[in-house]
Amino acid sequence: MTWRRSSTALLAAVPVAVLAVFFVYPVVGMVGRGFVVDGRFAPDDVLAVLARPRTLRVLWFTVWSAGLATLVCVLAGVPLAWALHRLSFPGRRLLRGLVLVPFVLPTVVVGVAFGQLLAPAGWLGFLHLQGTAVAIVLALAFFNVSVVVRTVGSFWEDLDVRREEAAAALGATPWQVLRTVTLPTLLPGVVGAATVVFLFCSTSFGVVLTMGGLRYANVETEIYLLTTQELDLRGAAALSVLQLLVLTALLALAHLTGRAVPVDRVRARPRRPRRGDLLALGWSALVVAALLLPMLALVVRSLATAGGGWTLEHYRALGHVSAALPASALTGLSNSAQIALVATALSMLLGVAVAGLVTRPGGGRWRSVLDGAFMLPLGVSAVTLGFGFLVTLDHPPLDLRASPWLVPIAQAMVALPLVVRTVAPVLRAVDDRQRQAAASLGAGPLRVLLTVDLAVAWRPLLAAAGFAFAVSLGEFGATSFVVRETTPTLPVLIYRLISRPDAGDVGTALAASVVLAVATALVMLCVERVRP
């Protein structure tokens, strides 16, 4: 027992130390600089920032835009979750992969795609939504509807079908079964998904920055503007603290809405669609079409010329170095891929260790504390983290400003919670009696890990690695602060290109966005193939 406790403590020491140095320390350093004014602790000055008229406008826009986008996601995602997780039809697995793609698309790409769709010359230009708050809400919903589909779909798959069958046997109609049995049981999953979607919408950075410009700003983009353009660390610190408190509460709510699935449940097998399913299937088809429309518009616009013809010139320009950029788009893609590989390796090493720790039998409260601690990066602005890296890791013994490790470490901190959330449920489902039986037959700890845990978890591990790679490939918030000028990533180059008025640069940005979106989509389709 003493050896087991010592090994657990040793295993926990490494990820805890990494979290403390590369997450807690930068965030505290960033916030602390705002609270210290002229060498004195001045919390009143920081709190006064929240009473500024602009701050109040930013907070109100953040709340109502995220709330409305969450409502759209729930209305669009719940029927789609039912169609993709409870019905069986050709191409279902492909559709599940495509629906997940928007969530891991680079936020800059999503902003560019919607900008082209809603532009005066775009397919939906007649709606006159370009540059409006409605466009931002639609883009946020596009980005996060897959969270509802995946979360609610997983709950739907795990519902005990015997309750629905019992209600039907007692004479309940399909609508009554849905209203009285299915939806009440499904409610925790819907609430949990809505909570996470609101969290992601309220912390969206690239979408609001590219589509809102100077007219619309949420808390995330306001922190960016205060730190980079106005050098107002007090204002940024006030918003960072407020955001951290609110989002930590949202994470706690999402955790509380989780439920343990009964061991003796009888899961429903996907069935073929019936005539009564046509309405939900039609709605699901509309949602999928709406998800594909911005990306199709992006592809078409990247191939179009100003005169209405077609050209590959924008794609040829991907290999050229612009006078205003330090590298070509292809070089940026290569940089992004290399950095993402390192970030994936780091996040997998840490994430698998944490997942193993939090799923070990016993452990009591410390296990829940450890699990919650490694979810904190989800509740902290990537902008705050990136700027925190700059203001804290700039002197010995941790002077990493010129280090090539700075960007992958920042991206690994962003991807870490997603790895833990992908791997931990699988390890938690492994019966510890299998490990005990293997140990009693003479297997050592490494042999038990390989023959019991890895045999069950190898597919989720591949899925987690793909997920982390896709997220790192398109990460923009933290990367925009810490990336080196000589090795820019592709999302950073795309943002610089679309920020310039030259038509050729915009065309190159569109082509680069397509390449990045295709690369991310291919990774996520592979993830869907290996996902158990």
Short mmCIF file of C-alpha atoms in Angstrom, two decimals:
data_model
loop_
_atom_site.label_atom_id
_atom_site.label_comp_id
_atom_site.label_asym_id
_atom_site.label_seq_id
_atom_site.Cartn_x
_atom_site.Cartn_y
_atom_site.Cartn_z
CA MET A 1 0.00 0.00 0.00
CA THR A 2 2.86 2.36 0.87
CA TRP A 3 4.55 1.57 -2.46
CA ARG A 4 1.30 2.22 -4.33
CA ARG A 5 0.79 5.57 -2.59
CA SER A 6 4.38 6.57 -3.31
CA SER A 7 4.10 5.64 -6.98
CA THR A 8 0.84 7.57 -7.25
CA ALA A 9 2.39 10.65 -5.64
CA LEU A 10 5.39 10.43 -7.95
CA LEU A 11 3.17 10.03 -11.01
CA ALA A 12 1.06 13.01 -9.96
CA ALA A 13 4.07 15.23 -9.24
CA VAL A 14 5.09 15.69 -12.88
CA PRO A 15 1.76 16.87 -14.39
CA VAL A 16 1.00 18.97 -11.31
CA ALA A 17 4.39 20.67 -11.60
CA VAL A 18 3.86 21.32 -15.32
CA LEU A 19 0.39 22.76 -14.65
CA ALA A 20 1.78 24.97 -11.89
CA VAL A 21 4.67 26.33 -13.97
CA PHE A 22 3.03 26.67 -17.38
CA PHE A 23 -0.54 27.53 -16.42
CA VAL A 24 -1.00 28.75 -12.86
CA TYR A 25 2.19 30.83 -12.78
CA PRO A 26 1.55 32.70 -16.09
CA VAL A 27 -2.12 33.35 -15.29
CA VAL A 28 -1.36 34.55 -11.76
CA GLY A 29 1.53 36.64 -13.08
CA MET A 30 -0.68 38.26 -15.71
CA VAL A 31 -3.48 39.02 -13.24
CA GLY A 32 -1.03 40.08 -10.52
CA ARG A 33 0.56 42.72 -12.72
CA GLY A 34 -2.81 44.32 -13.16
CA PHE A 35 -3.53 44.35 -9.44
CA VAL A 36 -0.19 45.94 -8.53
CA VAL A 37 -0.12 49.65 -9.40
CA ASP A 38 3.06 51.66 -8.73
CA GLY A 39 4.31 48.94 -6.43
CA ARG A 40 1.17 48.75 -4.29
CA PHE A 41 -1.71 46.29 -4.22
CA ALA A 42 -4.72 48.18 -5.62
CA PRO A 43 -7.78 45.93 -6.05
CA ASP A 44 -10.14 48.91 -5.92
CA ASP A 45 -8.59 50.37 -9.06
CA VAL A 46 -9.09 47.08 -10.87
CA LEU A 47 -12.69 46.68 -9.75
CA ALA A 48 -13.42 50.22 -10.90
CA VAL A 49 -12.66 49.01 -14.42
CA LEU A 50 -15.86 46.95 -14.34
CA ALA A 51 -17.92 50.13 -14.00
CA ARG A 52 -16.60 51.63 -17.24
CA PRO A 53 -19.34 52.12 -19.85
CA ARG A 54 -17.35 50.22 -22.49
CA THR A 55 -16.71 47.33 -20.09
CA LEU A 56 -20.43 47.07 -19.35
CA ARG A 57 -21.19 47.02 -23.09
CA VAL A 58 -18.60 44.28 -23.60
CA LEU A 59 -20.01 42.19 -20.74
CA TRP A 60 -23.57 42.58 -22.02
CA PHE A 61 -22.60 41.63 -25.58
CA THR A 62 -20.69 38.60 -24.29
CA VAL A 63 -23.66 37.35 -22.25
CA TRP A 64 -26.44 37.82 -24.75
CA SER A 65 -24.51 36.68 -27.82
CA ALA A 66 -23.25 33.54 -26.06
CA GLY A 67 -26.71 32.85 -24.64
CA LEU A 68 -28.45 33.22 -28.00
CA ALA A 69 -25.81 31.10 -29.76
CA THR A 70 -26.25 28.42 -27.09
CA LEU A 71 -30.02 28.37 -27.67
CA VAL A 72 -29.48 27.98 -31.43
CA CYS A 73 -27.03 25.13 -30.80
CA VAL A 74 -29.49 23.27 -28.58
CA LEU A 75 -32.42 23.69 -30.98
CA ALA A 76 -30.31 22.57 -33.93
CA GLY A 77 -28.21 19.95 -32.16
CA VAL A 78 -30.67 17.85 -30.13
CA PRO A 79 -32.68 16.52 -33.14
CA LEU A 80 -29.42 15.98 -35.04
CA ALA A 81 -27.99 14.05 -32.07
CA TRP A 82 -31.02 11.76 -32.13
CA ALA A 83 -30.69 11.14 -35.88
CA LEU A 84 -26.96 10.41 -35.76
CA HIS A 85 -26.93 8.33 -32.57
CA ARG A 86 -30.26 6.48 -32.58
CA LEU A 87 -30.92 5.85 -36.28
CA SER A 88 -28.99 3.68 -38.73
CA PHE A 89 -28.60 4.78 -42.35
CA PRO A 90 -25.86 4.79 -45.02
CA GLY A 91 -23.23 7.44 -44.45
CA ARG A 92 -24.09 7.96 -40.77
CA ARG A 93 -20.50 7.58 -39.60
CA LEU A 94 -19.27 10.02 -42.25
CA LEU A 95 -21.89 12.58 -41.19
CA ARG A 96 -20.89 12.20 -37.54
CA GLY A 97 -17.33 13.02 -38.50
CA LEU A 98 -18.35 16.00 -40.65
CA VAL A 99 -20.53 17.43 -37.90
CA LEU A 100 -17.58 17.33 -35.51
CA VAL A 101 -15.27 19.17 -37.93
CA PRO A 102 -16.57 22.74 -37.24
CA PHE A 103 -15.66 22.47 -33.55
CA VAL A 104 -11.97 21.92 -34.31
CA LEU A 105 -11.76 24.28 -37.27
CA PRO A 106 -9.44 27.21 -36.61
CA THR A 107 -11.52 30.13 -35.39
CA VAL A 108 -9.89 32.38 -37.94
CA VAL A 109 -11.06 30.04 -40.73
CA VAL A 110 -14.63 30.11 -39.40
CA GLY A 111 -14.58 33.90 -39.33
CA VAL A 112 -13.23 34.07 -42.89
CA ALA A 113 -15.79 31.51 -44.15
CA PHE A 114 -18.75 33.40 -42.69
CA GLY A 115 -17.34 36.67 -43.95
CA GLN A 116 -17.34 35.30 -47.51
CA LEU A 117 -20.79 33.77 -47.15
CA LEU A 118 -22.38 36.99 -45.87
CA ALA A 119 -20.40 39.47 -47.98
CA PRO A 120 -22.43 41.65 -50.38
CA ALA A 121 -21.27 39.42 -53.25
CA GLY A 122 -21.70 36.22 -51.20
CA TRP A 123 -24.46 33.65 -51.42
CA LEU A 124 -26.33 35.15 -48.45
CA GLY A 125 -25.33 38.75 -49.10
CA PHE A 126 -28.98 39.67 -49.71
CA LEU A 127 -29.58 39.21 -45.95
CA HIS A 128 -27.27 42.18 -45.23
CA LEU A 129 -25.80 40.46 -42.15
CA GLN A 130 -22.12 41.18 -42.75
CA GLY A 131 -20.60 43.02 -39.80
CA THR A 132 -23.67 42.52 -37.60
CA ALA A 133 -24.08 40.83 -34.23
CA VAL A 134 -26.42 38.28 -35.82
CA ALA A 135 -23.58 37.09 -38.04
CA ILE A 136 -21.36 36.59 -34.99
CA VAL A 137 -24.10 34.59 -33.22
CA LEU A 138 -24.56 32.36 -36.27
CA ALA A 139 -20.81 31.77 -36.50
CA LEU A 140 -20.63 30.87 -32.79
CA ALA A 141 -23.52 28.42 -33.24
CA PHE A 142 -21.81 26.89 -36.29
CA PHE A 143 -18.65 26.47 -34.28
CA ASN A 144 -20.25 24.76 -31.26
CA VAL A 145 -23.30 22.79 -32.43
CA SER A 146 -21.16 19.64 -32.57
CA VAL A 147 -20.67 19.88 -28.79
CA VAL A 148 -24.42 19.44 -28.34
CA VAL A 149 -24.56 16.64 -30.89
CA ARG A 150 -21.71 14.68 -29.33
CA THR A 151 -22.68 15.23 -25.68
CA VAL A 152 -26.43 14.68 -26.04
CA GLY A 153 -25.86 11.85 -28.51
CA SER A 154 -23.68 10.02 -25.99
CA PHE A 155 -26.39 10.44 -23.34
CA TRP A 156 -29.01 9.20 -25.78
CA GLU A 157 -26.96 6.09 -26.60
CA ASP A 158 -26.64 5.27 -22.90
CA LEU A 159 -30.32 5.61 -21.98
CA ASP A 160 -31.90 2.43 -20.68
CA VAL A 161 -34.28 1.40 -23.46
CA ARG A 162 -36.43 -0.69 -21.09
CA ARG A 163 -38.08 2.45 -19.66
CA GLU A 164 -39.17 3.61 -23.09
CA GLU A 165 -40.40 0.11 -23.96
CA ALA A 166 -42.39 -0.07 -20.71
CA ALA A 167 -44.09 3.27 -21.42
CA ALA A 168 -44.94 2.16 -24.95
CA ALA A 169 -46.34 -1.13 -23.66
CA LEU A 170 -48.66 0.82 -21.37
CA GLY A 171 -50.14 2.60 -24.37
CA ALA A 172 -48.05 5.77 -24.58
CA THR A 173 -47.63 7.25 -28.05
CA PRO A 174 -44.10 7.95 -29.37
CA TRP A 175 -44.59 11.66 -28.56
CA GLN A 176 -45.68 10.83 -24.99
CA VAL A 177 -42.69 8.51 -24.55
CA LEU A 178 -40.40 11.30 -25.74
CA ARG A 179 -42.02 13.94 -23.52
CA THR A 180 -42.48 11.91 -20.31
CA VAL A 181 -39.58 9.45 -20.36
CA THR A 182 -36.82 10.33 -22.80
CA LEU A 183 -36.49 14.10 -22.43
CA PRO A 184 -36.55 14.16 -18.58
CA THR A 185 -33.84 11.50 -18.55
CA LEU A 186 -31.92 13.37 -21.22
CA LEU A 187 -32.16 16.75 -19.46
CA PRO A 188 -28.81 16.49 -17.57
CA GLY A 189 -27.03 15.90 -20.86
CA VAL A 190 -28.75 18.86 -22.51
CA VAL A 191 -27.98 21.15 -19.56
CA GLY A 192 -24.37 19.99 -19.46
CA ALA A 193 -23.93 20.50 -23.20
CA ALA A 194 -25.56 23.94 -23.07
CA THR A 195 -23.28 24.95 -20.20
CA VAL A 196 -20.15 23.94 -22.10
CA VAL A 197 -21.38 25.63 -25.28
CA PHE A 198 -22.04 28.86 -23.39
CA LEU A 199 -18.53 28.63 -21.97
CA PHE A 200 -16.99 28.20 -25.43
CA CYS A 201 -19.14 30.94 -26.99
CA SER A 202 -18.34 33.45 -24.26
CA THR A 203 -14.59 32.81 -24.66
CA SER A 204 -14.54 32.81 -28.46
CA PHE A 205 -11.62 34.84 -29.74
CA GLY A 206 -10.86 34.38 -33.43
CA VAL A 207 -14.50 34.42 -34.60
CA VAL A 208 -15.36 37.68 -32.81
CA LEU A 209 -12.02 39.29 -33.68
CA THR A 210 -12.33 38.60 -37.41
CA MET A 211 -16.07 39.30 -37.72
CA GLY A 212 -16.67 41.94 -35.05
CA GLY A 213 -13.78 44.24 -35.83
CA LEU A 214 -13.83 47.32 -33.61
CA ARG A 215 -17.63 47.48 -33.41
CA TYR A 216 -18.27 44.29 -31.44
CA ALA A 217 -16.07 42.86 -28.71
CA ASN A 218 -16.55 40.16 -26.12
CA VAL A 219 -14.51 39.67 -22.97
CA GLU A 220 -11.89 37.62 -24.81
CA THR A 221 -11.22 40.12 -27.57
CA GLU A 222 -11.40 43.01 -25.10
CA ILE A 223 -8.60 41.44 -23.04
CA TYR A 224 -6.59 41.17 -26.26
CA LEU A 225 -7.18 44.81 -27.18
CA LEU A 226 -6.42 46.07 -23.68
CA THR A 227 -3.13 44.20 -23.50
CA THR A 228 -1.80 44.67 -27.02
CA GLN A 229 -3.08 48.08 -28.09
CA GLU A 230 -3.85 50.06 -24.95
CA LEU A 231 -1.40 48.36 -22.53
CA ASP A 232 -4.12 48.56 -19.89
CA LEU A 233 -3.13 45.65 -17.65
CA ARG A 234 -5.53 46.69 -14.91
CA GLY A 235 -8.49 46.47 -17.27
CA ALA A 236 -7.29 43.16 -18.67
CA ALA A 237 -6.72 41.80 -15.16
CA ALA A 238 -10.21 42.78 -14.03
CA LEU A 239 -11.82 41.08 -17.00
CA SER A 240 -9.58 38.00 -16.63
CA VAL A 241 -10.52 37.55 -12.97
CA LEU A 242 -14.21 38.01 -13.68
CA GLN A 243 -14.02 35.59 -16.60
CA LEU A 244 -12.15 33.02 -14.52
CA LEU A 245 -14.74 33.13 -11.73
CA VAL A 246 -17.71 32.82 -14.07
CA LEU A 247 -16.24 30.09 -16.22
CA THR A 248 -15.07 28.06 -13.22
CA ALA A 249 -18.67 28.15 -11.98
CA LEU A 250 -19.83 26.97 -15.42
CA LEU A 251 -17.32 24.10 -15.37
CA ALA A 252 -18.59 23.10 -11.93
CA LEU A 253 -22.16 23.16 -13.23
CA ALA A 254 -21.20 21.04 -16.22
CA HIS A 255 -19.53 18.55 -13.88
CA LEU A 256 -22.58 18.38 -11.61
CA THR A 257 -24.86 17.61 -14.53
CA GLY A 258 -22.88 14.47 -15.32
CA ARG A 259 -24.35 11.19 -14.23
CA ALA A 260 -23.22 7.64 -13.70
CA VAL A 261 -24.72 5.24 -16.24
CA PRO A 262 -26.24 2.13 -14.60
CA VAL A 263 -24.18 -1.00 -15.14
CA ASP A 264 -27.25 -3.13 -15.92
CA ARG A 265 -28.64 -0.79 -18.56
CA VAL A 266 -29.97 -2.12 -21.86
CA ARG A 267 -28.84 0.19 -24.63
CA ALA A 268 -30.95 0.66 -27.74
CA ARG A 269 -29.37 -0.40 -31.01
CA PRO A 270 -29.59 2.13 -33.85
CA ARG A 271 -32.63 1.32 -35.95
CA ARG A 272 -33.65 2.10 -39.50
CA PRO A 273 -35.67 5.29 -40.04
CA ARG A 274 -39.44 5.02 -40.11
CA ARG A 275 -42.11 7.23 -41.63
CA GLY A 276 -42.61 9.05 -38.34
CA ASP A 277 -38.93 10.02 -38.35
CA LEU A 278 -39.11 12.06 -41.55
CA LEU A 279 -39.64 15.42 -39.81
CA ALA A 280 -36.60 15.02 -37.56
CA LEU A 281 -34.53 13.69 -40.46
CA GLY A 282 -35.52 16.66 -42.61
CA TRP A 283 -34.53 19.08 -39.84
CA SER A 284 -31.23 17.23 -39.40
CA ALA A 285 -30.56 17.49 -43.13
CA LEU A 286 -31.12 21.26 -42.98
CA VAL A 287 -28.70 21.57 -40.04
CA VAL A 288 -26.01 19.57 -41.87
CA ALA A 289 -26.52 21.69 -44.99
CA ALA A 290 -26.19 24.86 -42.89
CA LEU A 291 -22.92 23.52 -41.46
CA LEU A 292 -21.52 22.77 -44.90
CA LEU A 293 -22.65 26.04 -46.56
CA PRO A 294 -19.95 28.38 -45.11
CA MET A 295 -17.18 25.96 -46.02
CA LEU A 296 -18.53 25.52 -49.56
CA ALA A 297 -18.72 29.30 -49.92
CA LEU A 298 -15.11 29.55 -48.74
CA VAL A 299 -13.95 27.00 -51.33
CA VAL A 300 -15.84 28.68 -54.18
CA ARG A 301 -14.58 32.16 -53.28
CA SER A 302 -10.99 30.88 -53.09
CA LEU A 303 -11.30 29.74 -56.73
CA ALA A 304 -13.11 32.82 -58.07
CA THR A 305 -11.64 35.84 -59.79
CA ALA A 306 -12.79 39.44 -59.48
CA GLY A 307 -14.26 39.24 -62.99
CA GLY A 308 -16.41 36.20 -62.24
CA GLY A 309 -14.09 33.55 -63.69
CA TRP A 310 -12.15 30.72 -62.07
CA THR A 311 -8.49 30.50 -61.18
CA LEU A 312 -5.93 28.57 -59.14
CA GLU A 313 -3.75 31.63 -58.76
CA HIS A 314 -4.60 32.03 -55.08
CA TYR A 315 -3.42 28.49 -54.39
CA ARG A 316 -0.22 29.03 -56.38
CA ALA A 317 0.44 32.07 -54.22
CA LEU A 318 0.54 29.86 -51.12
CA GLY A 319 4.18 29.09 -51.83
CA HIS A 320 5.17 32.73 -52.35
CA VAL A 321 6.54 35.04 -49.69
CA SER A 322 4.63 38.31 -49.47
CA ALA A 323 6.53 41.54 -48.91
CA ALA A 324 4.61 42.13 -45.68
CA LEU A 325 4.88 38.57 -44.32
CA PRO A 326 7.93 36.74 -42.99
CA ALA A 327 6.99 33.38 -44.55
CA SER A 328 4.76 31.81 -47.17
CA ALA A 329 1.47 30.11 -46.30
CA LEU A 330 2.93 26.67 -47.03
CA THR A 331 5.78 27.41 -44.65
CA GLY A 332 3.19 28.49 -42.09
CA LEU A 333 1.33 25.20 -42.57
CA SER A 334 4.57 23.28 -42.09
CA ASN A 335 5.31 25.28 -38.93
CA SER A 336 1.78 24.62 -37.65
CA ALA A 337 2.08 20.88 -38.28
CA GLN A 338 5.47 20.59 -36.58
CA ILE A 339 4.37 22.62 -33.56
CA ALA A 340 1.10 20.68 -33.35
CA LEU A 341 2.98 17.36 -33.32
CA VAL A 342 5.09 18.48 -30.37
CA ALA A 343 2.06 19.94 -28.58
CA THR A 344 0.14 16.69 -29.15
CA ALA A 345 2.97 14.62 -27.69
CA LEU A 346 3.16 16.87 -24.63
CA SER A 347 -0.60 16.94 -24.07
CA MET A 348 -0.87 13.16 -24.50
CA LEU A 349 1.94 12.44 -22.02
CA LEU A 350 0.38 14.72 -19.42
CA GLY A 351 -3.24 13.90 -20.26
CA VAL A 352 -2.85 10.13 -20.10
CA ALA A 353 -1.00 10.40 -16.78
CA VAL A 354 -3.74 12.61 -15.35
CA ALA A 355 -6.49 10.36 -16.73
CA GLY A 356 -4.82 7.35 -15.13
CA LEU A 357 -4.57 9.14 -11.79
CA VAL A 358 -8.16 10.39 -11.66
CA THR A 359 -9.58 7.00 -12.64
CA ARG A 360 -7.65 4.90 -10.12
CA PRO A 361 -9.84 3.13 -7.57
CA GLY A 362 -9.99 4.98 -4.27
CA GLY A 363 -8.30 8.32 -3.91
CA GLY A 364 -11.33 10.09 -2.50
CA ARG A 365 -11.46 13.85 -2.66
CA TRP A 366 -7.93 14.44 -3.91
CA ARG A 367 -8.84 12.69 -7.16
CA SER A 368 -11.76 15.07 -7.76
CA VAL A 369 -9.53 18.04 -6.93
CA LEU A 370 -6.89 16.86 -9.40
CA ASP A 371 -9.51 16.26 -12.07
CA GLY A 372 -10.96 19.74 -11.59
CA ALA A 373 -7.53 21.39 -11.57
CA PHE A 374 -6.69 20.07 -15.03
CA MET A 375 -10.00 21.33 -16.39
CA LEU A 376 -9.08 24.92 -15.45
CA PRO A 377 -7.45 25.70 -18.83
CA LEU A 378 -10.95 25.43 -20.32
CA GLY A 379 -12.08 28.23 -18.01
CA VAL A 380 -9.25 30.66 -18.65
CA SER A 381 -8.86 32.92 -21.63
CA ALA A 382 -6.27 31.68 -24.11
CA VAL A 383 -5.38 35.34 -24.52
CA THR A 384 -4.71 35.63 -20.78
CA LEU A 385 -2.57 32.51 -20.92
CA GLY A 386 -0.60 33.73 -23.94
CA PHE A 387 0.06 37.17 -22.51
CA GLY A 388 0.89 35.57 -19.16
CA PHE A 389 3.62 33.59 -20.90
CA LEU A 390 5.15 36.83 -22.15
CA VAL A 391 5.15 38.66 -18.83
CA THR A 392 6.29 35.78 -16.60
CA LEU A 393 8.53 33.48 -18.64
CA ASP A 394 10.92 36.29 -19.54
CA HIS A 395 13.71 35.93 -16.97
CA PRO A 396 15.96 33.14 -15.66
CA PRO A 397 15.56 30.34 -14.82
CA LEU A 398 12.50 30.29 -17.12
CA ASP A 399 13.43 32.71 -19.87
CA LEU A 400 11.59 31.06 -22.75
CA ARG A 401 10.84 34.08 -24.91
CA ALA A 402 13.23 32.91 -27.64
CA SER A 403 12.65 29.20 -27.05
CA PRO A 404 10.96 27.11 -29.78
CA TRP A 405 9.20 25.21 -26.96
CA LEU A 406 7.05 28.17 -25.94
CA VAL A 407 4.36 27.80 -28.62
CA PRO A 408 3.89 23.99 -28.32
CA ILE A 409 3.74 24.28 -24.53
CA ALA A 410 1.03 26.94 -24.80
CA GLN A 411 -0.93 24.80 -27.28
CA ALA A 412 -0.50 21.71 -25.09
CA MET A 413 -2.07 23.56 -22.16
CA VAL A 414 -5.07 24.37 -24.37
CA ALA A 415 -5.46 20.77 -25.61
CA LEU A 416 -4.76 19.08 -22.25
CA PRO A 417 -8.33 19.16 -20.84
CA LEU A 418 -9.70 17.66 -24.06
CA VAL A 419 -7.24 14.75 -23.86
CA VAL A 420 -8.17 14.07 -20.23
CA ARG A 421 -11.89 14.18 -21.03
CA THR A 422 -11.42 11.75 -23.94
CA VAL A 423 -9.27 9.16 -22.17
CA ALA A 424 -10.56 9.25 -18.58
CA PRO A 425 -14.08 7.82 -19.23
CA VAL A 426 -12.56 4.83 -21.03
CA LEU A 427 -10.08 4.07 -18.25
CA ARG A 428 -12.83 4.56 -15.66
CA ALA A 429 -14.88 1.87 -17.42
CA VAL A 430 -12.13 -0.75 -17.02
CA ASP A 431 -13.03 -3.18 -14.26
CA ASP A 432 -10.27 -3.04 -11.64
CA ARG A 433 -10.81 -6.73 -10.97
CA GLN A 434 -9.19 -7.44 -14.34
CA ARG A 435 -6.08 -5.61 -13.21
CA GLN A 436 -6.10 -7.48 -9.90
CA ALA A 437 -6.53 -10.82 -11.68
CA ALA A 438 -3.62 -10.08 -14.00
CA ALA A 439 -1.45 -9.05 -11.06
CA SER A 440 -2.36 -12.19 -9.14
CA LEU A 441 -1.20 -14.27 -12.11
CA GLY A 442 2.23 -12.67 -11.86
CA ALA A 443 1.94 -9.75 -14.26
CA GLY A 444 3.95 -6.70 -13.30
CA PRO A 445 2.57 -3.14 -13.40
CA LEU A 446 3.82 -2.59 -16.98
CA ARG A 447 2.37 -5.91 -18.16
CA VAL A 448 -0.97 -5.09 -16.53
CA LEU A 449 -0.97 -1.70 -18.25
CA LEU A 450 -0.28 -3.25 -21.66
CA THR A 451 -2.59 -6.25 -21.46
CA VAL A 452 -5.56 -4.73 -19.60
CA ASP A 453 -5.69 -0.92 -19.94
CA LEU A 454 -4.06 -0.50 -23.34
CA ALA A 455 -6.15 -3.30 -24.85
CA VAL A 456 -9.26 -1.28 -24.04
CA ALA A 457 -7.95 2.25 -24.48
CA TRP A 458 -5.77 2.14 -27.60
CA ARG A 459 -8.52 3.41 -29.90
CA PRO A 460 -9.53 6.28 -27.56
CA LEU A 461 -5.84 7.15 -27.22
CA LEU A 462 -5.54 7.50 -31.00
CA ALA A 463 -8.73 9.57 -31.05
CA ALA A 464 -7.42 11.82 -28.27
CA ALA A 465 -4.13 12.30 -30.13
CA GLY A 466 -6.00 13.27 -33.31
CA PHE A 467 -8.25 15.62 -31.39
CA ALA A 468 -5.26 17.31 -29.71
CA PHE A 469 -3.44 17.62 -33.04
CA ALA A 470 -6.46 19.22 -34.75
CA VAL A 471 -6.97 21.70 -31.89
CA SER A 472 -3.27 22.61 -31.82
CA LEU A 473 -3.13 22.95 -35.61
CA GLY A 474 -5.69 25.75 -35.56
CA GLU A 475 -4.99 27.35 -32.16
CA PHE A 476 -4.86 31.13 -32.50
CA GLY A 477 -5.56 32.86 -29.17
CA ALA A 478 -2.45 31.97 -27.14
CA THR A 479 -0.31 31.40 -30.23
CA SER A 480 -0.84 34.95 -31.50
CA PHE A 481 1.05 36.22 -28.43
CA VAL A 482 3.95 33.80 -28.18
CA VAL A 483 4.69 32.77 -31.77
CA ARG A 484 8.06 33.88 -33.08
CA GLU A 485 8.16 36.24 -36.04
CA THR A 486 10.45 33.89 -37.97
CA THR A 487 8.22 30.81 -37.54
CA PRO A 488 4.59 31.98 -37.77
CA THR A 489 1.78 29.43 -37.78
CA LEU A 490 -0.79 29.34 -40.57
CA PRO A 491 -3.70 30.78 -38.48
CA VAL A 492 -1.52 33.78 -37.59
CA LEU A 493 -0.60 34.30 -41.25
CA ILE A 494 -4.26 34.05 -42.32
CA TYR A 495 -5.26 36.73 -39.83
CA ARG A 496 -2.49 39.02 -41.05
CA LEU A 497 -3.53 38.49 -44.67
CA ILE A 498 -7.23 39.24 -44.14
CA SER A 499 -6.31 42.32 -42.12
CA ARG A 500 -4.75 43.88 -45.23
CA PRO A 501 -6.87 45.56 -47.91
CA ASP A 502 -4.97 44.15 -50.90
CA ALA A 503 -7.26 41.85 -52.92
CA GLY A 504 -4.44 39.41 -53.70
CA ASP A 505 -3.70 38.95 -50.02
CA VAL A 506 -7.37 38.24 -49.29
CA GLY A 507 -7.43 35.61 -52.05
CA THR A 508 -4.33 33.96 -50.60
CA ALA A 509 -5.95 34.03 -47.17
CA LEU A 510 -9.03 32.28 -48.57
CA ALA A 511 -6.90 29.57 -50.20
CA ALA A 512 -4.86 29.12 -47.03
CA SER A 513 -8.08 28.86 -45.01
CA VAL A 514 -9.32 26.09 -47.31
CA VAL A 515 -6.04 24.18 -46.95
CA LEU A 516 -6.13 24.49 -43.16
CA ALA A 517 -9.81 23.48 -43.02
CA VAL A 518 -9.20 20.43 -45.23
CA ALA A 519 -6.23 19.35 -43.11
CA THR A 520 -8.29 19.67 -39.93
CA ALA A 521 -11.26 17.87 -41.47
CA LEU A 522 -9.10 14.94 -42.58
CA VAL A 523 -7.69 14.59 -39.09
CA MET A 524 -11.16 14.60 -37.53
CA LEU A 525 -12.53 12.07 -40.03
CA CYS A 526 -9.65 9.78 -39.04
CA VAL A 527 -10.55 10.37 -35.39
CA GLU A 528 -14.14 9.35 -36.10
CA ARG A 529 -12.90 6.18 -37.78
CA VAL A 530 -10.83 5.05 -34.80
CA ARG A 531 -13.25 6.27 -32.12
CA PRO A 532 -14.87 3.28 -30.38
#
